[in-house]
Amino acid sequence: MADENMTGGEGAEHQGWAAVVGEFLGAARGAGRQLASWARSSGAADLPFMEDLIRVAEGVDPEEEFFRLTRRLGVDWDGSCDELRDFARSRLTGEYAVDEFGFDPEFTERIVMPLLRVVAEKWFRIEVRGAENLPAEGAALLVSNHAGALPWDALILHAMVHRDTGRHIRLLGAGLVFETPYVHDFSRRIGATVARREDADALLEAGELVSVFPEGFKGLGKPYGERYRLQRFGRGGFVSTAVRAGAPIIPVAIVGSEEIYPLISGAPTLARMLGLPYFPVTPFFPWFGMLGAIPLPVKWIIEIGEPIVTADLPEGTADDPMAVFRTTDRVRLGIQNRLYALLEERRHPFWG
């Protein structure tokens, strides 16, 4: 008994988490009640887990409702606390390593991947097709469509590839990502690096799975009315990179990510003032505060296509602008056609 009082015990640990959650939720309750009212009047309350989210938002014992919702989503708080203690111990003792790009496998596998798997499997009810097209070892370049205001697609793709193959994806990201406080450090730790030739070449030569989203911020900032219409794939630098490394190009089509935040405006004037490529304005954000940043529970499909073997491309492709353009267009058109096919197959964004 004395020991439990001294250490706080599991009950105190739960209360500590509840206090943190309560402070966050308390600030959002007013907006939450408005969101709950909209959800019930519009029929959105019938969506998976939405009724639980409404109870959290309405503020009737929100801390307990939050923990009840997360338990339904599969979060094991006791196991998570044990994992966090072990993780903290390794940080304090220095028994961990990062590579030259800042990738921290322990942080990624023990903290980030379990959380993303819960989001992918329970919230987005994700379906992954074509995982057998991913190599068990050796380099490959994954090329995907990009959208959703925030880069959930990059995170979820990483989590699903890791779940199905045990391999990590090394994301090539825009420079702005690595100039943003906190985001920079987190991105490095989960394996991302700047999208430049030297880094891409080094990762592929090391036999890594590398991912690129050629639409960049043009894709993330697409208005809702342009969802699933691919933007330009730039100059096709990813083709030259793959050819130089002799790595296959694997096209990936993601359905669901382009509807989690229905973007109605990029607020260009405000975005310029803030130094951003766009400022996301949706029916819920920024009107409902942080609750408006919760992605809608749209059902996702990730389809991993058959590899394009770069060794089969004509010699000199990497340095031939027209050959690079043709291959880039082939990849882009292939992804666009698969997106259209998946959308034809899907009956409803929320129920699949």
mmCIF file of C-alpha atoms in Angstrom:
data_model
loop_
_atom_site.group_PDB
_atom_site.id
_atom_site.type_symbol
_atom_site.label_atom_id
_atom_site.label_comp_id
_atom_site.label_asym_id
_atom_site.label_seq_id
_atom_site.Cartn_x
_atom_site.Cartn_y
_atom_site.Cartn_z
ATOM 1 C CA MET A 1 0.000 0.000 0.000
ATOM 2 C CA ALA A 2 2.808 2.378 0.941
ATOM 3 C CA ASP A 3 4.570 1.473 -2.312
ATOM 4 C CA GLU A 4 1.468 2.255 -4.345
ATOM 5 C CA ASN A 5 1.070 5.628 -2.633
ATOM 6 C CA MET A 6 4.723 6.479 -3.212
ATOM 7 C CA THR A 7 4.734 5.513 -6.901
ATOM 8 C CA GLY A 8 1.230 6.698 -7.694
ATOM 9 C CA GLY A 9 0.041 3.291 -8.946
ATOM 10 C CA GLU A 10 -1.897 2.616 -12.122
ATOM 11 C CA GLY A 11 -4.871 4.702 -10.969
ATOM 12 C CA ALA A 12 -2.725 7.797 -10.514
ATOM 13 C CA GLU A 13 -1.113 7.167 -13.891
ATOM 14 C CA HIS A 14 -4.543 7.058 -15.542
ATOM 15 C CA GLN A 15 -5.546 10.237 -13.694
ATOM 16 C CA GLY A 16 -2.397 11.938 -14.962
ATOM 17 C CA TRP A 17 -3.286 11.082 -18.552
ATOM 18 C CA ALA A 18 -6.878 12.180 -17.902
ATOM 19 C CA ALA A 19 -5.696 15.570 -16.613
ATOM 20 C CA VAL A 20 -3.660 16.176 -19.766
ATOM 21 C CA VAL A 21 -6.543 15.111 -21.990
ATOM 22 C CA GLY A 22 -8.994 17.147 -19.916
ATOM 23 C CA GLU A 23 -7.022 20.360 -20.334
ATOM 24 C CA PHE A 24 -7.030 19.939 -24.094
ATOM 25 C CA LEU A 25 -10.693 18.963 -24.329
ATOM 26 C CA GLY A 26 -11.846 21.691 -21.975
ATOM 27 C CA ALA A 27 -10.544 24.363 -24.324
ATOM 28 C CA ALA A 28 -12.527 22.873 -27.207
ATOM 29 C CA ARG A 29 -15.887 22.102 -25.545
ATOM 30 C CA GLY A 30 -17.775 25.100 -26.924
ATOM 31 C CA ALA A 31 -16.736 24.273 -30.463
ATOM 32 C CA GLY A 32 -17.368 20.609 -29.715
ATOM 33 C CA ARG A 33 -21.011 21.223 -28.843
ATOM 34 C CA GLN A 34 -21.497 23.029 -32.155
ATOM 35 C CA LEU A 35 -19.808 20.163 -33.994
ATOM 36 C CA ALA A 36 -22.027 17.646 -32.195
ATOM 37 C CA SER A 37 -25.130 19.609 -33.151
ATOM 38 C CA TRP A 38 -24.051 19.658 -36.807
ATOM 39 C CA ALA A 39 -23.261 15.926 -36.789
ATOM 40 C CA ARG A 40 -26.694 14.986 -35.476
ATOM 41 C CA SER A 41 -28.606 17.321 -37.769
ATOM 42 C CA SER A 42 -26.674 16.245 -40.887
ATOM 43 C CA GLY A 43 -26.771 12.495 -40.267
ATOM 44 C CA ALA A 44 -22.998 12.291 -39.770
ATOM 45 C CA ALA A 45 -23.629 10.831 -36.306
ATOM 46 C CA ASP A 46 -24.205 7.466 -38.008
ATOM 47 C CA LEU A 47 -20.562 7.267 -39.109
ATOM 48 C CA PRO A 48 -18.280 4.744 -37.348
ATOM 49 C CA PHE A 49 -17.187 5.978 -33.898
ATOM 50 C CA MET A 50 -18.843 9.373 -34.505
ATOM 51 C CA GLU A 51 -21.321 8.950 -31.641
ATOM 52 C CA ASP A 52 -18.383 8.305 -29.294
ATOM 53 C CA LEU A 53 -16.629 11.406 -30.623
ATOM 54 C CA ILE A 54 -19.797 13.446 -30.081
ATOM 55 C CA ARG A 55 -19.956 12.370 -26.432
ATOM 56 C CA VAL A 56 -16.356 13.522 -26.022
ATOM 57 C CA ALA A 57 -17.102 16.831 -27.735
ATOM 58 C CA GLU A 58 -20.261 17.572 -25.744
ATOM 59 C CA GLY A 59 -18.260 17.569 -22.544
ATOM 60 C CA VAL A 60 -20.283 15.101 -20.451
ATOM 61 C CA ASP A 61 -17.385 13.604 -18.486
ATOM 62 C CA PRO A 62 -15.187 14.049 -21.597
ATOM 63 C CA GLU A 63 -12.061 12.507 -20.090
ATOM 64 C CA GLU A 64 -13.821 9.202 -19.420
ATOM 65 C CA GLU A 65 -15.520 9.298 -22.826
ATOM 66 C CA PHE A 66 -12.138 9.921 -24.469
ATOM 67 C CA PHE A 67 -10.596 6.874 -22.803
ATOM 68 C CA ARG A 68 -13.660 4.783 -23.655
ATOM 69 C CA LEU A 69 -13.392 5.801 -27.323
ATOM 70 C CA THR A 70 -9.665 5.073 -27.499
ATOM 71 C CA ARG A 71 -10.191 1.661 -25.877
ATOM 72 C CA ARG A 72 -12.781 0.884 -28.567
ATOM 73 C CA LEU A 73 -10.213 1.929 -31.151
ATOM 74 C CA GLY A 74 -7.823 -0.623 -29.667
ATOM 75 C CA VAL A 75 -5.505 1.590 -27.593
ATOM 76 C CA ASP A 76 -4.030 -0.346 -24.664
ATOM 77 C CA TRP A 77 -3.223 2.426 -22.183
ATOM 78 C CA ASP A 78 -1.546 0.106 -19.670
ATOM 79 C CA GLY A 79 0.615 -1.427 -22.388
ATOM 80 C CA SER A 80 1.311 2.026 -23.803
ATOM 81 C CA CYS A 81 2.515 3.272 -20.415
ATOM 82 C CA ASP A 82 4.849 0.275 -20.104
ATOM 83 C CA GLU A 83 6.158 0.920 -23.607
ATOM 84 C CA LEU A 84 6.698 4.597 -22.832
ATOM 85 C CA ARG A 85 8.604 3.736 -19.644
ATOM 86 C CA ASP A 86 10.896 1.365 -21.556
ATOM 87 C CA PHE A 87 11.351 3.943 -24.288
ATOM 88 C CA ALA A 88 12.190 6.683 -21.767
ATOM 89 C CA ARG A 89 14.716 4.378 -20.102
ATOM 90 C CA SER A 90 16.527 3.804 -23.420
ATOM 91 C CA ARG A 91 16.615 7.576 -24.010
ATOM 92 C CA LEU A 92 18.120 8.225 -20.595
ATOM 93 C CA THR A 93 20.747 5.498 -20.912
ATOM 94 C CA GLY A 94 21.599 6.384 -24.508
ATOM 95 C CA GLU A 95 20.919 2.823 -25.697
ATOM 96 C CA TYR A 96 19.568 3.832 -29.084
ATOM 97 C CA ALA A 97 20.971 4.908 -32.433
ATOM 98 C CA VAL A 98 20.023 7.164 -35.328
ATOM 99 C CA ASP A 99 21.430 7.062 -38.841
ATOM 100 C CA GLU A 100 23.108 9.877 -40.782
ATOM 101 C CA PHE A 101 19.697 11.272 -41.788
ATOM 102 C CA GLY A 102 18.362 11.323 -38.224
ATOM 103 C CA PHE A 103 16.163 8.209 -38.556
ATOM 104 C CA ASP A 104 15.369 6.716 -35.138
ATOM 105 C CA PRO A 105 14.074 3.132 -35.645
ATOM 106 C CA GLU A 106 13.256 2.574 -31.967
ATOM 107 C CA PHE A 107 11.161 5.745 -31.683
ATOM 108 C CA THR A 108 9.400 4.916 -34.953
ATOM 109 C CA GLU A 109 8.641 1.269 -34.141
ATOM 110 C CA ARG A 110 7.759 1.596 -30.464
ATOM 111 C CA ILE A 111 5.883 4.901 -30.423
ATOM 112 C CA VAL A 112 4.784 6.076 -33.871
ATOM 113 C CA MET A 113 3.886 2.894 -35.778
ATOM 114 C CA PRO A 114 1.493 1.473 -33.117
ATOM 115 C CA LEU A 115 -0.420 4.777 -32.979
ATOM 116 C CA LEU A 116 -0.647 5.052 -36.765
ATOM 117 C CA ARG A 117 -1.835 1.443 -37.077
ATOM 118 C CA VAL A 118 -4.737 2.197 -34.723
ATOM 119 C CA VAL A 119 -5.702 5.242 -36.798
ATOM 120 C CA ALA A 120 -5.379 3.328 -40.085
ATOM 121 C CA GLU A 121 -7.173 0.150 -39.053
ATOM 122 C CA LYS A 122 -9.865 1.488 -36.727
ATOM 123 C CA TRP A 123 -10.546 5.068 -37.829
ATOM 124 C CA PHE A 124 -9.918 4.798 -41.579
ATOM 125 C CA ARG A 125 -10.784 1.037 -41.769
ATOM 126 C CA ILE A 126 -8.037 0.729 -44.321
ATOM 127 C CA GLU A 127 -7.748 -1.918 -47.013
ATOM 128 C CA VAL A 128 -4.319 -2.561 -48.517
ATOM 129 C CA ARG A 129 -4.025 -4.293 -51.873
ATOM 130 C CA GLY A 130 -0.902 -5.418 -53.692
ATOM 131 C CA ALA A 131 1.471 -5.623 -50.712
ATOM 132 C CA GLU A 132 3.044 -8.598 -52.492
ATOM 133 C CA ASN A 133 4.454 -6.116 -55.036
ATOM 134 C CA LEU A 134 6.779 -4.683 -52.387
ATOM 135 C CA PRO A 135 10.258 -6.244 -52.392
ATOM 136 C CA ALA A 136 11.253 -8.167 -49.273
ATOM 137 C CA GLU A 137 14.685 -6.578 -49.552
ATOM 138 C CA GLY A 138 16.537 -4.127 -51.729
ATOM 139 C CA ALA A 139 15.739 -0.682 -53.034
ATOM 140 C CA ALA A 140 12.486 0.526 -54.577
ATOM 141 C CA LEU A 141 10.884 3.914 -55.175
ATOM 142 C CA LEU A 142 7.196 4.238 -54.258
ATOM 143 C CA VAL A 143 5.336 7.002 -56.123
ATOM 144 C CA SER A 144 1.881 8.073 -54.916
ATOM 145 C CA ASN A 145 -0.880 10.653 -55.240
ATOM 146 C CA HIS A 146 -0.909 13.289 -52.499
ATOM 147 C CA ALA A 147 -3.766 15.230 -50.893
ATOM 148 C CA GLY A 148 -5.674 15.881 -47.695
ATOM 149 C CA ALA A 149 -4.377 19.258 -46.410
ATOM 150 C CA LEU A 150 -2.119 17.427 -43.926
ATOM 151 C CA PRO A 151 0.186 14.564 -44.998
ATOM 152 C CA TRP A 152 -1.756 11.702 -43.412
ATOM 153 C CA ASP A 153 -1.262 9.710 -46.627
ATOM 154 C CA ALA A 154 2.526 9.625 -46.186
ATOM 155 C CA LEU A 155 2.243 8.551 -42.535
ATOM 156 C CA ILE A 156 -0.416 5.904 -43.132
ATOM 157 C CA LEU A 157 1.423 4.451 -46.142
ATOM 158 C CA HIS A 158 4.551 4.093 -43.989
ATOM 159 C CA ALA A 159 2.575 2.381 -41.220
ATOM 160 C CA MET A 160 0.882 -0.093 -43.567
ATOM 161 C CA VAL A 161 4.068 -0.993 -45.424
ATOM 162 C CA HIS A 162 5.781 -1.575 -42.080
ATOM 163 C CA ARG A 163 2.854 -3.692 -40.864
ATOM 164 C CA ASP A 164 2.834 -5.876 -43.981
ATOM 165 C CA THR A 165 6.571 -6.167 -44.691
ATOM 166 C CA GLY A 166 8.427 -5.107 -41.547
ATOM 167 C CA ARG A 167 10.257 -2.523 -43.660
ATOM 168 C CA HIS A 168 10.368 1.235 -43.168
ATOM 169 C CA ILE A 169 9.683 3.836 -45.835
ATOM 170 C CA ARG A 170 12.133 6.705 -46.222
ATOM 171 C CA LEU A 171 10.015 9.660 -47.307
ATOM 172 C CA LEU A 172 11.425 12.429 -49.496
ATOM 173 C CA GLY A 173 9.768 15.641 -48.287
ATOM 174 C CA ALA A 174 9.636 19.304 -49.280
ATOM 175 C CA GLY A 175 12.188 21.704 -47.812
ATOM 176 C CA LEU A 176 9.498 23.590 -45.854
ATOM 177 C CA VAL A 177 8.864 20.484 -43.755
ATOM 178 C CA PHE A 178 12.447 20.581 -42.538
ATOM 179 C CA GLU A 179 12.345 24.298 -41.795
ATOM 180 C CA THR A 180 9.348 23.979 -39.448
ATOM 181 C CA PRO A 181 10.112 23.661 -35.712
ATOM 182 C CA TYR A 182 9.139 20.309 -34.139
ATOM 183 C CA VAL A 183 7.854 19.002 -37.488
ATOM 184 C CA HIS A 184 11.468 18.934 -38.689
ATOM 185 C CA ASP A 185 12.672 16.788 -35.795
ATOM 186 C CA PHE A 186 9.680 14.422 -35.897
ATOM 187 C CA SER A 187 9.996 13.936 -39.658
ATOM 188 C CA ARG A 188 13.693 13.136 -39.416
ATOM 189 C CA ARG A 189 13.099 10.674 -36.595
ATOM 190 C CA ILE A 190 10.538 8.662 -38.567
ATOM 191 C CA GLY A 191 12.826 8.400 -41.586
ATOM 192 C CA ALA A 192 12.028 11.393 -43.798
ATOM 193 C CA THR A 193 14.630 13.555 -45.457
ATOM 194 C CA VAL A 194 14.776 16.453 -47.909
ATOM 195 C CA ALA A 195 13.799 15.621 -51.498
ATOM 196 C CA ARG A 196 17.164 16.249 -53.131
ATOM 197 C CA ARG A 197 19.254 14.137 -55.449
ATOM 198 C CA GLU A 198 22.100 13.369 -53.043
ATOM 199 C CA ASP A 199 19.845 12.062 -50.268
ATOM 200 C CA ALA A 200 17.640 10.057 -52.635
ATOM 201 C CA ASP A 201 20.661 8.450 -54.306
ATOM 202 C CA ALA A 202 22.227 7.537 -50.958
ATOM 203 C CA LEU A 203 19.039 5.932 -49.618
ATOM 204 C CA LEU A 204 18.400 3.868 -52.744
ATOM 205 C CA GLU A 205 22.032 2.793 -52.932
ATOM 206 C CA ALA A 206 21.665 1.606 -49.330
ATOM 207 C CA GLY A 207 18.758 -0.628 -50.415
ATOM 208 C CA GLU A 208 15.976 1.370 -48.748
ATOM 209 C CA LEU A 209 12.312 1.678 -49.669
ATOM 210 C CA VAL A 210 11.930 5.339 -50.614
ATOM 211 C CA SER A 211 8.639 7.159 -51.184
ATOM 212 C CA VAL A 212 7.916 10.342 -53.083
ATOM 213 C CA PHE A 213 4.712 12.331 -53.635
ATOM 214 C CA PRO A 214 5.443 14.286 -56.838
ATOM 215 C CA GLU A 215 2.361 16.524 -56.548
ATOM 216 C CA GLY A 216 3.920 18.095 -53.443
ATOM 217 C CA PHE A 217 2.060 21.019 -51.887
ATOM 218 C CA LYS A 218 -0.008 21.371 -55.079
ATOM 219 C CA GLY A 219 -1.569 18.045 -54.166
ATOM 220 C CA LEU A 220 -2.007 18.720 -50.454
ATOM 221 C CA GLY A 221 -3.636 22.083 -51.151
ATOM 222 C CA LYS A 222 -6.088 20.875 -53.818
ATOM 223 C CA PRO A 223 -9.674 22.141 -53.374
ATOM 224 C CA TYR A 224 -12.244 19.462 -52.602
ATOM 225 C CA GLY A 225 -13.757 19.870 -56.074
ATOM 226 C CA GLU A 226 -10.463 18.727 -57.636
ATOM 227 C CA ARG A 227 -10.028 15.623 -55.490
ATOM 228 C CA TYR A 228 -8.406 12.630 -57.211
ATOM 229 C CA ARG A 229 -7.366 14.742 -60.200
ATOM 230 C CA LEU A 230 -3.599 14.444 -60.217
ATOM 231 C CA GLN A 231 -1.531 17.608 -60.473
ATOM 232 C CA ARG A 232 1.671 17.774 -62.517
ATOM 233 C CA PHE A 233 4.447 15.430 -61.405
ATOM 234 C CA GLY A 234 7.090 18.128 -61.726
ATOM 235 C CA ARG A 235 10.061 17.445 -63.990
ATOM 236 C CA GLY A 236 10.186 13.743 -63.246
ATOM 237 C CA GLY A 237 13.276 13.849 -61.063
ATOM 238 C CA PHE A 238 12.091 10.669 -59.343
ATOM 239 C CA VAL A 239 12.455 8.757 -62.630
ATOM 240 C CA SER A 240 16.091 9.816 -63.056
ATOM 241 C CA THR A 241 16.764 8.900 -59.434
ATOM 242 C CA ALA A 242 15.287 5.409 -59.788
ATOM 243 C CA VAL A 243 17.055 4.733 -63.094
ATOM 244 C CA ARG A 244 20.454 5.797 -61.727
ATOM 245 C CA ALA A 245 20.018 3.432 -58.772
ATOM 246 C CA GLY A 246 18.568 0.599 -60.863
ATOM 247 C CA ALA A 247 15.589 0.577 -58.482
ATOM 248 C CA PRO A 248 12.061 -0.355 -59.573
ATOM 249 C CA ILE A 249 9.358 2.329 -59.527
ATOM 250 C CA ILE A 250 6.233 1.162 -57.678
ATOM 251 C CA PRO A 251 3.057 3.197 -58.357
ATOM 252 C CA VAL A 252 0.680 3.614 -55.402
ATOM 253 C CA ALA A 253 -2.947 4.785 -55.604
ATOM 254 C CA ILE A 254 -4.557 6.004 -52.368
ATOM 255 C CA VAL A 255 -8.322 6.515 -52.140
ATOM 256 C CA GLY A 256 -9.798 8.113 -49.022
ATOM 257 C CA SER A 257 -7.028 10.541 -48.167
ATOM 258 C CA GLU A 258 -8.434 13.242 -50.446
ATOM 259 C CA GLU A 259 -11.701 13.456 -48.465
ATOM 260 C CA ILE A 260 -10.581 13.515 -44.832
ATOM 261 C CA TYR A 261 -10.374 17.334 -44.884
ATOM 262 C CA PRO A 262 -12.771 18.797 -47.498
ATOM 263 C CA LEU A 263 -10.662 21.818 -48.462
ATOM 264 C CA ILE A 264 -12.858 24.756 -49.472
ATOM 265 C CA SER A 265 -10.074 27.366 -49.575
ATOM 266 C CA GLY A 266 -6.330 27.699 -49.296
ATOM 267 C CA ALA A 267 -6.697 31.274 -47.942
ATOM 268 C CA PRO A 268 -3.851 32.532 -50.170
ATOM 269 C CA THR A 269 -3.535 35.990 -48.578
ATOM 270 C CA LEU A 270 -3.291 34.588 -45.050
ATOM 271 C CA ALA A 271 -0.986 31.830 -46.298
ATOM 272 C CA ARG A 272 1.415 34.401 -47.790
ATOM 273 C CA MET A 273 1.420 36.358 -44.516
ATOM 274 C CA LEU A 274 2.321 33.179 -42.634
ATOM 275 C CA GLY A 275 4.878 32.049 -45.204
ATOM 276 C CA LEU A 276 2.872 28.909 -46.054
ATOM 277 C CA PRO A 277 1.987 27.401 -49.441
ATOM 278 C CA TYR A 278 -1.666 27.397 -48.319
ATOM 279 C CA PHE A 279 -3.726 27.719 -45.129
ATOM 280 C CA PRO A 280 -6.340 24.942 -44.966
ATOM 281 C CA VAL A 281 -9.926 26.110 -44.555
ATOM 282 C CA THR A 282 -12.483 23.301 -44.318
ATOM 283 C CA PRO A 283 -16.111 23.177 -43.115
ATOM 284 C CA PHE A 284 -14.664 22.410 -39.645
ATOM 285 C CA PHE A 285 -11.250 24.099 -39.440
ATOM 286 C CA PRO A 286 -10.470 26.667 -38.076
ATOM 287 C CA TRP A 287 -14.094 27.200 -36.966
ATOM 288 C CA PHE A 288 -14.114 24.337 -34.443
ATOM 289 C CA GLY A 289 -10.552 24.801 -33.224
ATOM 290 C CA MET A 290 -8.471 21.664 -32.804
ATOM 291 C CA LEU A 291 -11.558 19.453 -33.037
ATOM 292 C CA GLY A 292 -11.818 20.657 -36.624
ATOM 293 C CA ALA A 293 -8.393 19.137 -37.283
ATOM 294 C CA ILE A 294 -9.668 15.607 -36.578
ATOM 295 C CA PRO A 295 -9.803 13.865 -39.980
ATOM 296 C CA LEU A 296 -13.165 12.529 -41.115
ATOM 297 C CA PRO A 297 -13.453 8.710 -40.769
ATOM 298 C CA VAL A 298 -13.384 8.054 -44.512
ATOM 299 C CA LYS A 299 -12.681 4.472 -45.582
ATOM 300 C CA TRP A 300 -9.280 4.181 -47.271
ATOM 301 C CA ILE A 301 -7.937 1.878 -49.959
ATOM 302 C CA ILE A 302 -4.217 1.726 -50.704
ATOM 303 C CA GLU A 303 -3.382 -0.126 -53.910
ATOM 304 C CA ILE A 304 0.284 -0.920 -54.518
ATOM 305 C CA GLY A 305 0.855 -1.503 -58.217
ATOM 306 C CA GLU A 306 3.221 -3.765 -60.095
ATOM 307 C CA PRO A 307 6.809 -2.492 -60.243
ATOM 308 C CA ILE A 308 8.171 -0.757 -63.326
ATOM 309 C CA VAL A 309 11.581 -2.366 -63.753
ATOM 310 C CA THR A 310 13.941 0.480 -64.596
ATOM 311 C CA ALA A 311 16.547 -1.945 -65.911
ATOM 312 C CA ASP A 312 14.171 -2.486 -68.853
ATOM 313 C CA LEU A 313 14.240 1.203 -69.792
ATOM 314 C CA PRO A 314 16.510 2.310 -72.664
ATOM 315 C CA GLU A 315 20.106 3.130 -71.820
ATOM 316 C CA GLY A 316 20.601 6.816 -71.075
ATOM 317 C CA THR A 317 17.021 7.327 -69.837
ATOM 318 C CA ALA A 318 18.206 9.096 -66.673
ATOM 319 C CA ASP A 319 19.844 11.873 -68.713
ATOM 320 C CA ASP A 320 17.307 12.075 -71.538
ATOM 321 C CA PRO A 321 14.636 14.727 -70.741
ATOM 322 C CA MET A 322 12.115 13.271 -73.206
ATOM 323 C CA ALA A 323 12.595 9.712 -71.942
ATOM 324 C CA VAL A 324 12.194 10.962 -68.362
ATOM 325 C CA PHE A 325 9.037 12.851 -69.349
ATOM 326 C CA ARG A 326 7.537 9.771 -71.068
ATOM 327 C CA THR A 327 8.213 7.547 -68.061
ATOM 328 C CA THR A 328 6.900 10.188 -65.657
ATOM 329 C CA ASP A 329 3.725 10.462 -67.722
ATOM 330 C CA ARG A 330 3.393 6.671 -67.768
ATOM 331 C CA VAL A 331 3.566 6.534 -63.965
ATOM 332 C CA ARG A 332 1.188 9.459 -63.513
ATOM 333 C CA LEU A 333 -1.363 8.101 -65.992
ATOM 334 C CA GLY A 334 -1.193 4.656 -64.391
ATOM 335 C CA ILE A 335 -1.932 6.067 -60.930
ATOM 336 C CA GLN A 336 -4.721 8.298 -62.298
ATOM 337 C CA ASN A 337 -6.423 5.346 -64.015
ATOM 338 C CA ARG A 338 -6.260 3.232 -60.858
ATOM 339 C CA LEU A 339 -7.749 6.088 -58.816
ATOM 340 C CA TYR A 340 -10.678 6.326 -61.236
ATOM 341 C CA ALA A 341 -11.160 2.538 -61.138
ATOM 342 C CA LEU A 342 -11.133 2.440 -57.329
ATOM 343 C CA LEU A 343 -13.597 5.328 -57.152
ATOM 344 C CA GLU A 344 -15.908 3.509 -59.579
ATOM 345 C CA GLU A 345 -15.728 0.445 -57.343
ATOM 346 C CA ARG A 346 -16.358 2.369 -54.126
ATOM 347 C CA ARG A 347 -20.007 2.963 -53.254
ATOM 348 C CA HIS A 348 -19.610 5.617 -50.552
ATOM 349 C CA PRO A 349 -16.674 7.546 -49.013
ATOM 350 C CA PHE A 350 -17.613 6.555 -45.459
ATOM 351 C CA TRP A 351 -19.050 3.077 -45.840
ATOM 352 C CA GLY A 352 -16.951 1.837 -48.746
#
